[in-house]
PDB file of C-alpha atoms in Angstrom:
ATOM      1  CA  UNK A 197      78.959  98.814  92.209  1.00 68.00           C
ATOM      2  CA  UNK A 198      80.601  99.321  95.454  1.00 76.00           C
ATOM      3  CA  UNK A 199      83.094 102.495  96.148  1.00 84.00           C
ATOM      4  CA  UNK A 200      86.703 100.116  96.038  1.00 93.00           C
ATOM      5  CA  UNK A 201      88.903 101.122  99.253  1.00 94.00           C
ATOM      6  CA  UNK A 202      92.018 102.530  98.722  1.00 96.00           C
ATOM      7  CA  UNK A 203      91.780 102.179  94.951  1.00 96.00           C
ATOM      8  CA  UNK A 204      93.870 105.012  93.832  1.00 95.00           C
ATOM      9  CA  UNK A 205      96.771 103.692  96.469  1.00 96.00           C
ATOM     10  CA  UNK A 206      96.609 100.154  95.178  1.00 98.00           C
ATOM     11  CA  UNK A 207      97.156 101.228  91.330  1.00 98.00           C
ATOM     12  CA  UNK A 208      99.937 103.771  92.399  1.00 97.00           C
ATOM     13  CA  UNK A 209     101.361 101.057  93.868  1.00 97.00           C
ATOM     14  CA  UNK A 210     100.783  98.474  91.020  1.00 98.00           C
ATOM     15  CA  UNK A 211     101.803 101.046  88.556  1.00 98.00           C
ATOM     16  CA  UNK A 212      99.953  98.877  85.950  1.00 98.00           C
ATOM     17  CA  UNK A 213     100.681  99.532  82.002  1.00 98.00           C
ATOM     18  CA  UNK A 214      99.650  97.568  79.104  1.00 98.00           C
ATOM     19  CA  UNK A 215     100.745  94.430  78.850  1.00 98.00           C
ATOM     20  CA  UNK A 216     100.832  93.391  82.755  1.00 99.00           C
ATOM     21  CA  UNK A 217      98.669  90.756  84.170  1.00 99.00           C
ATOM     22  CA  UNK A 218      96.870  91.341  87.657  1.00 99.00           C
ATOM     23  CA  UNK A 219      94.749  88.875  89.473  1.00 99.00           C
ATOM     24  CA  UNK A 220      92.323  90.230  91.561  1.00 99.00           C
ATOM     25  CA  UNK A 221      90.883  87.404  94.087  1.00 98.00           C
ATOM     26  CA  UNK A 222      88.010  88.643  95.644  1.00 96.00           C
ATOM     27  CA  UNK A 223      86.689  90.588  92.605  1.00 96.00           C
ATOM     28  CA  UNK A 224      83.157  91.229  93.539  1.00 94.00           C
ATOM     29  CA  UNK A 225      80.923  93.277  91.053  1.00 94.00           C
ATOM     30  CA  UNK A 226      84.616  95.014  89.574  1.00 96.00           C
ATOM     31  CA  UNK A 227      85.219  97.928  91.695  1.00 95.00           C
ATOM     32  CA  UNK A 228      89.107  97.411  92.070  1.00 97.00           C
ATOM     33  CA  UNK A 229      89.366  95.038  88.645  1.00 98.00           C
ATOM     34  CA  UNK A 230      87.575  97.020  86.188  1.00 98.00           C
ATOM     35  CA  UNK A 231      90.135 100.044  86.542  1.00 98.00           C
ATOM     36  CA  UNK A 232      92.794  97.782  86.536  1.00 99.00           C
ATOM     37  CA  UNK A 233      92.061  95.941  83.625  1.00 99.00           C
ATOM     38  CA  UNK A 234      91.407  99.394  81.701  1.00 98.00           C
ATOM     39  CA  UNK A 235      95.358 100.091  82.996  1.00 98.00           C
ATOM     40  CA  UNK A 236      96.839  97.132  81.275  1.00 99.00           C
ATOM     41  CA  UNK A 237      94.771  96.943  78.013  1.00 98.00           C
ATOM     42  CA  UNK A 238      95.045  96.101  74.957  1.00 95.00           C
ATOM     43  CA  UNK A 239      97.549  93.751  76.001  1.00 96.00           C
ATOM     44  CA  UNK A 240      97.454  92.697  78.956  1.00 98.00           C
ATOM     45  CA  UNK A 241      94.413  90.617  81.462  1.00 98.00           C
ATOM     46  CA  UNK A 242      93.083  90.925  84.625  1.00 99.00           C
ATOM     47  CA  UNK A 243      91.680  87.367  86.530  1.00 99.00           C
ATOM     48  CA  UNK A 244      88.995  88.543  88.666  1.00 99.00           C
ATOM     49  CA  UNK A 245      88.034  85.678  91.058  1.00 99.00           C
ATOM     50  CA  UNK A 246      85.002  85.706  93.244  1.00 97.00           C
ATOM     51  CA  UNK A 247      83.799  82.964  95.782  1.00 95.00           C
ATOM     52  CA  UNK A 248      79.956  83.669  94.902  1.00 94.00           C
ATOM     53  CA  UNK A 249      78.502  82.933  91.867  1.00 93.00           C
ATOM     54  CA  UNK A 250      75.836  85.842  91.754  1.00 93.00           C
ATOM     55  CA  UNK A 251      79.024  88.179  92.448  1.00 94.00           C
ATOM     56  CA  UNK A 252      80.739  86.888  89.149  1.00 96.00           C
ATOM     57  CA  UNK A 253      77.474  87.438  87.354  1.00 95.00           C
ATOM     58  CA  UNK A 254      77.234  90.960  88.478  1.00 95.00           C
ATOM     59  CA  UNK A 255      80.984  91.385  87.522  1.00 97.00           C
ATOM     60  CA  UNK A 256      80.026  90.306  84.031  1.00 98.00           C
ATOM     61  CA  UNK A 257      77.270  92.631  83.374  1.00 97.00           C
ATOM     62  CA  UNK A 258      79.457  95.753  84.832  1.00 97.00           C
ATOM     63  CA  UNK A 259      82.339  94.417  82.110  1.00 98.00           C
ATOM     64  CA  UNK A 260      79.571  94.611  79.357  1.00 97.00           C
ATOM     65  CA  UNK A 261      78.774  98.100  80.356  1.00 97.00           C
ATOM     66  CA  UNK A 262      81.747  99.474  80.343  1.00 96.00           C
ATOM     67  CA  UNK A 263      83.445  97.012  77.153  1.00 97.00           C
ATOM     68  CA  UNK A 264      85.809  95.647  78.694  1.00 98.00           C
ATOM     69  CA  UNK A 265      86.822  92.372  77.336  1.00 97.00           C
ATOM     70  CA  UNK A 266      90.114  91.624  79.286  1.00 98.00           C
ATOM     71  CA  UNK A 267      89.475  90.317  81.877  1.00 99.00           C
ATOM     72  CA  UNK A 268      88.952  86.329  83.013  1.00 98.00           C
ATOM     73  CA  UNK A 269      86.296  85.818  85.551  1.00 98.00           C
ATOM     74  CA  UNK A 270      86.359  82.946  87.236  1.00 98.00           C
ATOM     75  CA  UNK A 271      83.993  81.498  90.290  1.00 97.00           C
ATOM     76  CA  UNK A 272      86.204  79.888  93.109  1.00 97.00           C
ATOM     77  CA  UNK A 273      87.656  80.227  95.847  1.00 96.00           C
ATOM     78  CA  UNK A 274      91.001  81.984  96.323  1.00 98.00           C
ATOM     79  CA  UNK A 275      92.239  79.067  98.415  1.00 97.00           C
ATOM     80  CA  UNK A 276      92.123  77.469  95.026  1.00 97.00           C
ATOM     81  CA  UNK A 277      94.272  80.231  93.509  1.00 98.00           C
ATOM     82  CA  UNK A 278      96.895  77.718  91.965  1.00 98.00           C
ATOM     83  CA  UNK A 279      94.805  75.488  90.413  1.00 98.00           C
ATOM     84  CA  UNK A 280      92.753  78.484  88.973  1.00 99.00           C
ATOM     85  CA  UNK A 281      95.356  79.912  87.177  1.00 99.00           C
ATOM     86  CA  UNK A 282      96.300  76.385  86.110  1.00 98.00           C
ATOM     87  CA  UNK A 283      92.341  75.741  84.651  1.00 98.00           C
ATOM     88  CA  UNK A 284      92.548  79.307  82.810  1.00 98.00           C
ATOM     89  CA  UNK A 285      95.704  79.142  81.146  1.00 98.00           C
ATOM     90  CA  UNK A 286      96.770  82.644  83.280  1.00 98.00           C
ATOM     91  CA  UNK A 287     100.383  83.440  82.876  1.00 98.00           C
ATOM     92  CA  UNK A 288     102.574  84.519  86.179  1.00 98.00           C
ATOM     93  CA  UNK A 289     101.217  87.667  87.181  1.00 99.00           C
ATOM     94  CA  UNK A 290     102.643  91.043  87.964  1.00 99.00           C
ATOM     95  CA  UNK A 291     100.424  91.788  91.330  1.00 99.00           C
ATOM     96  CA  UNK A 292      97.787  90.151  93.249  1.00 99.00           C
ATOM     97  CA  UNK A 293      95.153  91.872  95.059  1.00 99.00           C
ATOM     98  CA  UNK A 294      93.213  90.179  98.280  1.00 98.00           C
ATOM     99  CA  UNK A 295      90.339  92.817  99.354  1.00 96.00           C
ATOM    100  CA  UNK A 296      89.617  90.554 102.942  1.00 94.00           C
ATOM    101  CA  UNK A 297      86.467  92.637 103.089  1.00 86.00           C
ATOM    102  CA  UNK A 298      82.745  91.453 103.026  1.00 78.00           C
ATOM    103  CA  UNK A 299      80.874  93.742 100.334  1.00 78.00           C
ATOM    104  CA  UNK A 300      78.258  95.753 101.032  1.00 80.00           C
ATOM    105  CA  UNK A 301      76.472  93.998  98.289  1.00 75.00           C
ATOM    106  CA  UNK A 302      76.438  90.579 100.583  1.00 78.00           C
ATOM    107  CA  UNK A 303      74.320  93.382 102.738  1.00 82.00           C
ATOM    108  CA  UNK A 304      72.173  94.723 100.771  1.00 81.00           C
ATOM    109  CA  UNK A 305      71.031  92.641  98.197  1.00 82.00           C
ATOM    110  CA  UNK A 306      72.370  89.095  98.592  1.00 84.00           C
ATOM    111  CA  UNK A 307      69.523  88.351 101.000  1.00 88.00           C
ATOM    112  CA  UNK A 308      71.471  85.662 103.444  1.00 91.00           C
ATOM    113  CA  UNK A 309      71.279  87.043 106.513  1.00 93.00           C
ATOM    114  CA  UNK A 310      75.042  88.905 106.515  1.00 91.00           C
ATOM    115  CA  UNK A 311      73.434  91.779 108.781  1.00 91.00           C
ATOM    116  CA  UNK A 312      71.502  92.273 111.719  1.00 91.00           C
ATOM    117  CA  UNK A 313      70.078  94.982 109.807  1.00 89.00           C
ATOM    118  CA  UNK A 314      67.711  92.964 107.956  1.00 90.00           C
ATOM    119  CA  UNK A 315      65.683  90.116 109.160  1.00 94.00           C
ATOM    120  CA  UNK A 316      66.664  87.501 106.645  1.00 95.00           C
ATOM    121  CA  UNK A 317      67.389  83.911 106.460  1.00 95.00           C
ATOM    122  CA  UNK A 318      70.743  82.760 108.191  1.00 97.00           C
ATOM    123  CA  UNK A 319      72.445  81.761 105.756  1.00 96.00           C
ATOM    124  CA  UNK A 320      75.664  83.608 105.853  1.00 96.00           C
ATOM    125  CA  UNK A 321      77.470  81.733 102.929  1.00 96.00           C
ATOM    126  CA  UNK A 322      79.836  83.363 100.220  1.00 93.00           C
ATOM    127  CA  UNK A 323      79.217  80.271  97.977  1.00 92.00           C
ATOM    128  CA  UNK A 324      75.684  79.327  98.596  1.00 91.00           C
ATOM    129  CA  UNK A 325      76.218  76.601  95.536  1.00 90.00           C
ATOM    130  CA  UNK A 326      78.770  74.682  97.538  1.00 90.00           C
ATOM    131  CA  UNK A 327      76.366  72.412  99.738  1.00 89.00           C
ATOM    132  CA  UNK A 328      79.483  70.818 101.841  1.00 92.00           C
ATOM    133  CA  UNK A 329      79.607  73.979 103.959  1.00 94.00           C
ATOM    134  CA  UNK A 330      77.323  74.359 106.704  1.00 96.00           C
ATOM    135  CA  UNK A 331      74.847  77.553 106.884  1.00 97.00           C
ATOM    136  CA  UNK A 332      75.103  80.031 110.304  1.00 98.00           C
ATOM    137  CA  UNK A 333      71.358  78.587 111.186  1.00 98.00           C
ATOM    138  CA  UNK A 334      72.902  75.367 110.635  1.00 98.00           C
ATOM    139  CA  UNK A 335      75.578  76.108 112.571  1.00 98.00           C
ATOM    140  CA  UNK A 336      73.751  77.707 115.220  1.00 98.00           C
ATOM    141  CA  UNK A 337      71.642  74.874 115.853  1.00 98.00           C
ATOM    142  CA  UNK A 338      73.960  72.221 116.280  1.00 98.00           C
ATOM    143  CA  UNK A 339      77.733  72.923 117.668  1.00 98.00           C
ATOM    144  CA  UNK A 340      78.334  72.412 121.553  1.00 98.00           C
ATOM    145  CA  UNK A 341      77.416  75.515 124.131  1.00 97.00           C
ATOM    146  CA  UNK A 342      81.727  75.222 124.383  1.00 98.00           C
ATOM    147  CA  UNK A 343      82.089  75.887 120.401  1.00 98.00           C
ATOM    148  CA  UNK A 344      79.862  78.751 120.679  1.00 98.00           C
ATOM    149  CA  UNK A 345      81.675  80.245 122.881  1.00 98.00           C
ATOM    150  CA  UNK A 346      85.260  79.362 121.899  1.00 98.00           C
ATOM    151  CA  UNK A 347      84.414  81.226 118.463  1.00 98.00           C
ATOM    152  CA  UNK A 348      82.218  83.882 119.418  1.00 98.00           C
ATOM    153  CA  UNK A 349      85.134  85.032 121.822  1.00 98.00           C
ATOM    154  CA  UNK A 350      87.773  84.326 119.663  1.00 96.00           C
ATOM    155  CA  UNK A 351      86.451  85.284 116.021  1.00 96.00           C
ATOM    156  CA  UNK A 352      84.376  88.345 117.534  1.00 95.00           C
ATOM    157  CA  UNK A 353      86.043  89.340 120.015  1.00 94.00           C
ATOM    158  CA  UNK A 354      82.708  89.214 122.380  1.00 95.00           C
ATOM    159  CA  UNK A 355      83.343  89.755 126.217  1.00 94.00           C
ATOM    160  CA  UNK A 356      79.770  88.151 126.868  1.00 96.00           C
ATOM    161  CA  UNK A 357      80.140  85.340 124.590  1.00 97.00           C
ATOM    162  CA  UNK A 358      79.865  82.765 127.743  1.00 98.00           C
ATOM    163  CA  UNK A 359      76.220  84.474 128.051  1.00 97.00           C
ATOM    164  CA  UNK A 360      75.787  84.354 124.514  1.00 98.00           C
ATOM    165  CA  UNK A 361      76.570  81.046 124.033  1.00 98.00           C
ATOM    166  CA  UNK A 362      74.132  79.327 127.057  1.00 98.00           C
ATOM    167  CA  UNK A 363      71.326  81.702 125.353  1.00 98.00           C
ATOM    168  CA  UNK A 364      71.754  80.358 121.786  1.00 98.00           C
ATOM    169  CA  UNK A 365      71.063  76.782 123.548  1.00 98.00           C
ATOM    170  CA  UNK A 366      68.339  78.176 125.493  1.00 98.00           C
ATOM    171  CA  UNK A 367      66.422  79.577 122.244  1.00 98.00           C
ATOM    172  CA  UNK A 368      67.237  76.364 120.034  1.00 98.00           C
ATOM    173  CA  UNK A 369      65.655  74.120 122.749  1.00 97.00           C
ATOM    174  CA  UNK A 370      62.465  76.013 122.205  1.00 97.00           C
ATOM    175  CA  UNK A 371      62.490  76.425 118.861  1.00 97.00           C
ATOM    176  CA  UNK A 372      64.927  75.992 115.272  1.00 98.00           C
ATOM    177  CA  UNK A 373      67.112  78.959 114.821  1.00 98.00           C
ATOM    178  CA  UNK A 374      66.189  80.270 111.348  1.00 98.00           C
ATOM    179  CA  UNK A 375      66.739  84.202 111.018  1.00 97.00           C
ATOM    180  CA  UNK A 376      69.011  87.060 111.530  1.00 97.00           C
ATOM    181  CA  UNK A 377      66.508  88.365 114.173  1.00 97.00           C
ATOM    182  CA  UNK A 378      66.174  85.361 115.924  1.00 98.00           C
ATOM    183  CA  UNK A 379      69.861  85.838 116.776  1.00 97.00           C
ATOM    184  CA  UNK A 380      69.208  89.292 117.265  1.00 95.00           C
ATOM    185  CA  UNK A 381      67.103  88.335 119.857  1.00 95.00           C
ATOM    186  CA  UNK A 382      69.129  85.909 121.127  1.00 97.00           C
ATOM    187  CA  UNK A 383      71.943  88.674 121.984  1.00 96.00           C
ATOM    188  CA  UNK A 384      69.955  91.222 123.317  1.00 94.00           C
ATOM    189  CA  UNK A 385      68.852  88.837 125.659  1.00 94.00           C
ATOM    190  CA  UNK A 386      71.715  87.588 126.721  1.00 96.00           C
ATOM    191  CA  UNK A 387      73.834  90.713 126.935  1.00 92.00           C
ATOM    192  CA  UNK A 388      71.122  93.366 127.697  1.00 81.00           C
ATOM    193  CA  UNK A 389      72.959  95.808 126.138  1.00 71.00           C
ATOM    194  CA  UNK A 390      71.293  99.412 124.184  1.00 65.00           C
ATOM    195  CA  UNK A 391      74.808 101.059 123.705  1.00 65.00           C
ATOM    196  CA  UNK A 392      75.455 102.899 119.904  1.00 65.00           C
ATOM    197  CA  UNK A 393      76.819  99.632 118.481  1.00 72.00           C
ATOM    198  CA  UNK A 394      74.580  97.184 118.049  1.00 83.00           C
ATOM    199  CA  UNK A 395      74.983  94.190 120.454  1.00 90.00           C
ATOM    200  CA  UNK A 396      75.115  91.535 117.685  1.00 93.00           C
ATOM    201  CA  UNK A 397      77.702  93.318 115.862  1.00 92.00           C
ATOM    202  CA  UNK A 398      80.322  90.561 117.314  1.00 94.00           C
ATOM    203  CA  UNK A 399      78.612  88.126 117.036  1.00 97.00           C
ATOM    204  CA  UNK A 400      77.619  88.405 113.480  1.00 96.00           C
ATOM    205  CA  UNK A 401      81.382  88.657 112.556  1.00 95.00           C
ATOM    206  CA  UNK A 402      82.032  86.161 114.374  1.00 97.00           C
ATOM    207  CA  UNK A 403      79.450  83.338 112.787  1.00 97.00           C
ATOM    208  CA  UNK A 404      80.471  84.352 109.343  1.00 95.00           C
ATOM    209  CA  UNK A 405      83.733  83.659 109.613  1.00 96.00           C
ATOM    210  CA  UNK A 406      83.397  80.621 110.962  1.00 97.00           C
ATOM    211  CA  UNK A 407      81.065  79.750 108.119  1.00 97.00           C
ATOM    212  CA  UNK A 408      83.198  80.647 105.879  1.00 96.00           C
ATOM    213  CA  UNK A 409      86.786  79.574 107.562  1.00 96.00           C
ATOM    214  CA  UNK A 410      87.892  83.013 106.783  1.00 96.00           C
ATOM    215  CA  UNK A 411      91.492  82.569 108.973  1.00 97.00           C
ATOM    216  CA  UNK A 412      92.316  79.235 107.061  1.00 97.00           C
ATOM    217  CA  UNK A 413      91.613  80.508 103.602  1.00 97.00           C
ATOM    218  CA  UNK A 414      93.264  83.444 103.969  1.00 98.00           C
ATOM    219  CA  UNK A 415      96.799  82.047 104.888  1.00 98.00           C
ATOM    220  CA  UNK A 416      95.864  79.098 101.749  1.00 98.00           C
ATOM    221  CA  UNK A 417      95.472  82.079  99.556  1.00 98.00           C
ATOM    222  CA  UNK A 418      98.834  84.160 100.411  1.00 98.00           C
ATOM    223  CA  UNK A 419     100.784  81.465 100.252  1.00 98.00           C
ATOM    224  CA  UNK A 420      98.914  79.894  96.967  1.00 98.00           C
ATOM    225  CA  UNK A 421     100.023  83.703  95.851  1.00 99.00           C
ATOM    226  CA  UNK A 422     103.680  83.319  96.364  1.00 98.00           C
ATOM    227  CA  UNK A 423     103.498  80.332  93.267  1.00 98.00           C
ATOM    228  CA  UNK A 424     101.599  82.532  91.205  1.00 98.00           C
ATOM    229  CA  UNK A 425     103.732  85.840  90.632  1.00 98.00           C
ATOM    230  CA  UNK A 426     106.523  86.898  88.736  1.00 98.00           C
ATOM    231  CA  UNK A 427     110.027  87.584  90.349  1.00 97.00           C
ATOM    232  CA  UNK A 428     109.089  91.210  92.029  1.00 98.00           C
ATOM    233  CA  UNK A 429     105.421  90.346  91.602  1.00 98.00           C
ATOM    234  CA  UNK A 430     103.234  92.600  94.446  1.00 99.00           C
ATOM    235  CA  UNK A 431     100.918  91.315  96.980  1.00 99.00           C
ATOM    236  CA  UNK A 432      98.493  93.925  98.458  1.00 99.00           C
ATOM    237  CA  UNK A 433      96.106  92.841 101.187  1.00 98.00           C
ATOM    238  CA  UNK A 434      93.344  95.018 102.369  1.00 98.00           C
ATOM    239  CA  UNK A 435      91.900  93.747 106.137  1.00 97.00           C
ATOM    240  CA  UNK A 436      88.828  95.283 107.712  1.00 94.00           C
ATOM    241  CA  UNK A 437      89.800  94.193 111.765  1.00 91.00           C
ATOM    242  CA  UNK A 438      92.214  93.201 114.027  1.00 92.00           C
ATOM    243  CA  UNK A 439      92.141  89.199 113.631  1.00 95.00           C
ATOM    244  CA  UNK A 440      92.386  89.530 109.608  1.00 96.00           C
ATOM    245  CA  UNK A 441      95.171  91.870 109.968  1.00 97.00           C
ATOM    246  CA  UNK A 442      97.619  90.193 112.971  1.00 96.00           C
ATOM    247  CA  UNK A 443      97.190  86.855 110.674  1.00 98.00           C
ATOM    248  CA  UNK A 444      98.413  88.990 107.801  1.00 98.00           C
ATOM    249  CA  UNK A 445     101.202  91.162 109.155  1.00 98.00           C
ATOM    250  CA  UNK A 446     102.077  88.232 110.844  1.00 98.00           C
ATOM    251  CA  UNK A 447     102.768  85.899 107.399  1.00 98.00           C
ATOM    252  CA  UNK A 448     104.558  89.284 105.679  1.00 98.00           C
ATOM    253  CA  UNK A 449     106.617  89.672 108.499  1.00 97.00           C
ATOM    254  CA  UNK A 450     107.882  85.490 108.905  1.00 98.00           C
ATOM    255  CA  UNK A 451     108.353  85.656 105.201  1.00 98.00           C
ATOM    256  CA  UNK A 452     110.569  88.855 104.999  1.00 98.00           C
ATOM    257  CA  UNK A 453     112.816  87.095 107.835  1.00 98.00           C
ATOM    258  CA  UNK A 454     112.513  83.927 105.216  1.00 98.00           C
ATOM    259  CA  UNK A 455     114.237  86.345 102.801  1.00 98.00           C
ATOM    260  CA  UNK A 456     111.106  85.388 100.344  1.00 98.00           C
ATOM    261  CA  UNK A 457     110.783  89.294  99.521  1.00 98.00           C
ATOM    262  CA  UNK A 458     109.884  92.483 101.670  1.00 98.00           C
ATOM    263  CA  UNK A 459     107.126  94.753 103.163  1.00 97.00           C
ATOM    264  CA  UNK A 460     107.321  97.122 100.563  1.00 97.00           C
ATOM    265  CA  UNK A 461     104.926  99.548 103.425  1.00 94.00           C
ATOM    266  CA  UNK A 462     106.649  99.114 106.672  1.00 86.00           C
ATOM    267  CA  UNK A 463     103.846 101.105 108.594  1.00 93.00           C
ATOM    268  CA  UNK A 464     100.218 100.324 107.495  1.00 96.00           C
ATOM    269  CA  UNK A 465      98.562 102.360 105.209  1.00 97.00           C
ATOM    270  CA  UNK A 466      94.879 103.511 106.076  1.00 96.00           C
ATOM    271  CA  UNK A 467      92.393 105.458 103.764  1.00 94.00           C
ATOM    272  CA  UNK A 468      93.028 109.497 104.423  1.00 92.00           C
ATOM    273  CA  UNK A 469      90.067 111.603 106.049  1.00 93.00           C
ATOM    274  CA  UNK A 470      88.799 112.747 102.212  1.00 94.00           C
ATOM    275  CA  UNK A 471      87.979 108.704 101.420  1.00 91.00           C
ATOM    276  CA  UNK A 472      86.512 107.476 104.808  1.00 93.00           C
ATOM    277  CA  UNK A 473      84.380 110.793 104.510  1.00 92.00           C
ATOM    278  CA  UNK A 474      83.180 109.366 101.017  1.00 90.00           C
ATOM    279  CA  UNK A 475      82.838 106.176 101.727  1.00 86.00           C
ATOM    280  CA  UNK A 476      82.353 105.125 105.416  1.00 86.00           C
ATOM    281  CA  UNK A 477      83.292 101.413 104.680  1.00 84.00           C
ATOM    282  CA  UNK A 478      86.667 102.064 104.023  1.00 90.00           C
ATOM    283  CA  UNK A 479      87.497 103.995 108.410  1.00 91.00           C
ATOM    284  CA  UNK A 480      88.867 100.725 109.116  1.00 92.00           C
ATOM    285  CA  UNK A 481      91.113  99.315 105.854  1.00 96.00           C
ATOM    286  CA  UNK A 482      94.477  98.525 106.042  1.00 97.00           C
ATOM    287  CA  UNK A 483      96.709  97.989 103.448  1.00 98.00           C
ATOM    288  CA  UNK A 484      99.840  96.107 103.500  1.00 98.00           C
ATOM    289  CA  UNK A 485     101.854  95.410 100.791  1.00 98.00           C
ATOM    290  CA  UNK A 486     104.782  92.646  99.617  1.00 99.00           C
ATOM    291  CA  UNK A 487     107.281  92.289  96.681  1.00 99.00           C
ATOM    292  CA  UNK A 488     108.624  88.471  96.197  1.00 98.00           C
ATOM    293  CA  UNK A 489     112.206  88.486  95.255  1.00 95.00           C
TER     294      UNK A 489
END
């Protein structure tokens, strides 16, 4: 199980006691649910969400270690947050966490291509058992030179992503685009870069969030939030980079204006030099936190 970022600030923040109900909606293998369901028991549940299906499986064998038996997993998406509440009977809750983050499980062990690191299968997928979304290969190898390049720009923030782009149609003319290294390749090519971040960094980001709509389902999910919390119920989302985290302040700030609640942290908090020294993951987490009226 993976270190959980800014755990200790979340459950100061949270304050949770027995009898309070959290919902934690990207749960992963329990790293920020597992204390919080040991904070509100015997009394009181945790629904622990998770968009891939190994994930939830790995969440349920870390609950069996440790005996926990109050929490709810559930496999969905958090877009869906509303109607999985609804399906599990889950009563208003007193905080929801969003952890925006990709795990490092998804890089180590989930084999589907999530880093450049590994020459794997593009696959890219939170939810590999939902066959109506595309793969990265499949991707890859289909949209239009201008799609490329609209997304790899605008998702990763790539200054070559014109070059990028014209080289991914290049390649895929001479052959199907199947592996992380292909695109690897691909980039190196067309950027010629050797500098101490890898070249496909950007890129990488980029084609996973397009895979997985990451922008969309974020907003679905914060405002699927707002139906699901007690009056002075706590939203706390952790992003990992800029795009995540203008979408976010942006939506905390309209609805504070909207008089819906307020930014309970009105400057950003980031993970203090002892935590990023433990766990190098969390150097670029930001937490922001909201309390509905």
């Amino acid at each position: 199980m993976h270190d959980p970022v800014l755990l200790k600030t979340i459950l100061s923040n949270f304050s949770p006691s027995p009898g309070n109900n959290f919902i934690d909606c990207t749960a992963g293998e329990g790293g920020h649910t597992i204390p919080l369901a040991k904070a509100v028991a015997p009394n009181g549940k945790v629904l622990a969400i998770d968009a891939d299906s190994e994930q939830i499986a790995n969440l349920k064998s870390n609950l069996e270690k440790e005996k926990i038996e109050n929490v709810v997993s559930a496999h969905g998406n958090f877009k869906n947050l509303k109607q999985i509440t609804a399906e599990n009977s889950f009563p208003p809750a007193d905080g929801i966490l969003f952890d925006f983050g990709f795990s490092s499980w998804h890089i180590e062990n989930s084999g589907r291509g999530f880093s450049f690191q590994k020459n794997e299968i593009l696959d890219m997928r939170y939810d590999p058992t939902d066959k109506s979304i595309p793969t990265a290969a499949d991707y890859l190898n289909s949209a239009s030179a201008q799609d490329l390049e609209k997304i790899i720009l605008e998702f990763g923030e790539e200054r070559f992503a014109h070059n990028i782009a014209r080289e991914i149609l290049y390649a895929r003319r001479k052959k199907t685009i199947e592996t992380t290294q292909d695109l690897v390749n691909i980039v190196l090519e067309a950027t010629h870069s050797r500098g101490k971040i890898n070249p496909a960094t950007k890129t990488f980001q980029a084609l996973r969030m397009v895979v997985n709509n990451e922008l969309e389902i974020i907003k679905y999910g914060l405002f699927a939030a707002l139906d699901v919390l007690k009056p002075k119920g706590l939203i706390a989302t952790i992003t990992f980079h800029s795009l995540e985290d203008r979408l976010v302040k942006g939506i905390l700030k309209e609805w504070a204006k909207q008089n819906i609640g307020e930014v309970v942290n009105k400057k950003v908090i980031k993970p203090d030099y002892i935590e990023i020294k433990r766990n190098r993951r969390s150097r670029s987490a930001k937490l922001r936190i909201f309390r509905i009226l």
